[in-house]
Every structure is written in C-alpha cells, then in structure tokens.
mmCIF file of C-alpha atoms in Angstrom:
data_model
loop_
_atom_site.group_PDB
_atom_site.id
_atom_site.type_symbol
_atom_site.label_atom_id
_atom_site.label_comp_id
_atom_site.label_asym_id
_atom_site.label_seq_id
_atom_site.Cartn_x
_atom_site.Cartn_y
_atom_site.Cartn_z
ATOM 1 C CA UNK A 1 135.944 24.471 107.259
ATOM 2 C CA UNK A 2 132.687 23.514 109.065
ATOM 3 C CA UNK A 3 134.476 23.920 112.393
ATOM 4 C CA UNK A 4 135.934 27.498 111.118
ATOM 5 C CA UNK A 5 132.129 28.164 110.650
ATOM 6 C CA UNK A 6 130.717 26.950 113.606
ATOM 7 C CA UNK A 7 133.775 28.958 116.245
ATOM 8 C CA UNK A 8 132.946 31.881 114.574
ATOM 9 C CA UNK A 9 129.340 31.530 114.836
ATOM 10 C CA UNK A 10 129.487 30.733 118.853
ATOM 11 C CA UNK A 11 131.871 33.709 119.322
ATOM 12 C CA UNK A 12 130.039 36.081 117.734
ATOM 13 C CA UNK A 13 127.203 34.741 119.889
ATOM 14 C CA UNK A 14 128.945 34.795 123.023
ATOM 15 C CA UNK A 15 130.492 38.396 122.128
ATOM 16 C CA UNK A 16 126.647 39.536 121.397
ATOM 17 C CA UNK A 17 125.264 38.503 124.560
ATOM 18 C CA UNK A 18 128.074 39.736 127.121
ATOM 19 C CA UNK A 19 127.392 43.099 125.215
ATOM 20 C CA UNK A 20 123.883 42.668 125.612
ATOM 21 C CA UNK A 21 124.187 41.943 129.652
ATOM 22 C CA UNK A 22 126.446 44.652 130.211
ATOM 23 C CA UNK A 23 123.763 46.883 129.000
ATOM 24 C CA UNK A 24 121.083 45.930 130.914
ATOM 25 C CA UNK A 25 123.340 45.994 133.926
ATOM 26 C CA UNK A 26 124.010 49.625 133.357
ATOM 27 C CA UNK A 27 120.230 50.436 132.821
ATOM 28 C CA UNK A 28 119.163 48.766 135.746
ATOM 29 C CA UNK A 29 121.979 50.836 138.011
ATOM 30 C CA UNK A 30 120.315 53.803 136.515
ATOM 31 C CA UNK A 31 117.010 52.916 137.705
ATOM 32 C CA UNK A 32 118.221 51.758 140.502
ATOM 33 C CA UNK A 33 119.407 55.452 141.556
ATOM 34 C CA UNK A 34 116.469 57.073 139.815
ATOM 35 C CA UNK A 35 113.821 55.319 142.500
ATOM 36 C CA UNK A 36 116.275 56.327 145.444
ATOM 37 C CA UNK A 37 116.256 60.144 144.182
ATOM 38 C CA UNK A 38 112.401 59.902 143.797
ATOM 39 C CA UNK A 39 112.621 58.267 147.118
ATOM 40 C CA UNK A 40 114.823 61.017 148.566
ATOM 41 C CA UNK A 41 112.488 63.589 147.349
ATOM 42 C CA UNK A 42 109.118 62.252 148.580
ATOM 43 C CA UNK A 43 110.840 61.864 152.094
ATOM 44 C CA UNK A 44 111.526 65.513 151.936
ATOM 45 C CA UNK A 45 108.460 66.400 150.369
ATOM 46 C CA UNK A 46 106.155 64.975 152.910
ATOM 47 C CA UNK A 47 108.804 66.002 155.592
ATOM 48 C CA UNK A 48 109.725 62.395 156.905
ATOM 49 C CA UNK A 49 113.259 62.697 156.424
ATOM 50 C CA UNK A 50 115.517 62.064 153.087
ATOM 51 C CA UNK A 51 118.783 63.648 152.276
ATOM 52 C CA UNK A 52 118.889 67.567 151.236
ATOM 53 C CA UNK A 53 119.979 68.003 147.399
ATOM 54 C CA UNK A 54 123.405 69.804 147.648
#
C-alpha cells in the first residue's frame, strides 16, 4: 500500500510539473514575438528599417 501511495504521489508530481513547463514555454514564445513586433515597429517608426504590417 505504501508503494501504491508513494507512485501516485511522484506521478501526480511529475504530471504537475510537465504541465507547468509547457506553460511557461508558451508564455515565453509569446513574449518572445511581442519584443520582435515592438522591435518591428520602432524600426519603422524611427525609419531605420523593420518589416511593413500587412
């Protein structure tokens, strides 16, 4: 019984935290592209290049 206990403790761990990294791997890709668009747009802005918005 205490080994019963103790899998389902570490897979419910395990399950939490690959949740938990896929998440912040998501929000970091959105960041990611959020600093190239405000990138993109001060090159424009200040007219030293960037990428016209379609």
């Amino acid at each position: 019984m205490k080994k019963y206990a103790l899998l389902l403790f570490f897979s419910f761990a395990l399950s939490t935290s690959l949740v938990s990294c896929r998440e912040t791997k998501d929000a970091a890709e959105a960041t990611g592209e959020a600093v190239e668009e405000g990138v993109n747009e001060t090159r424009e802005n200040t007219g030293l290049g960037g990428q016209d918005d379609l």
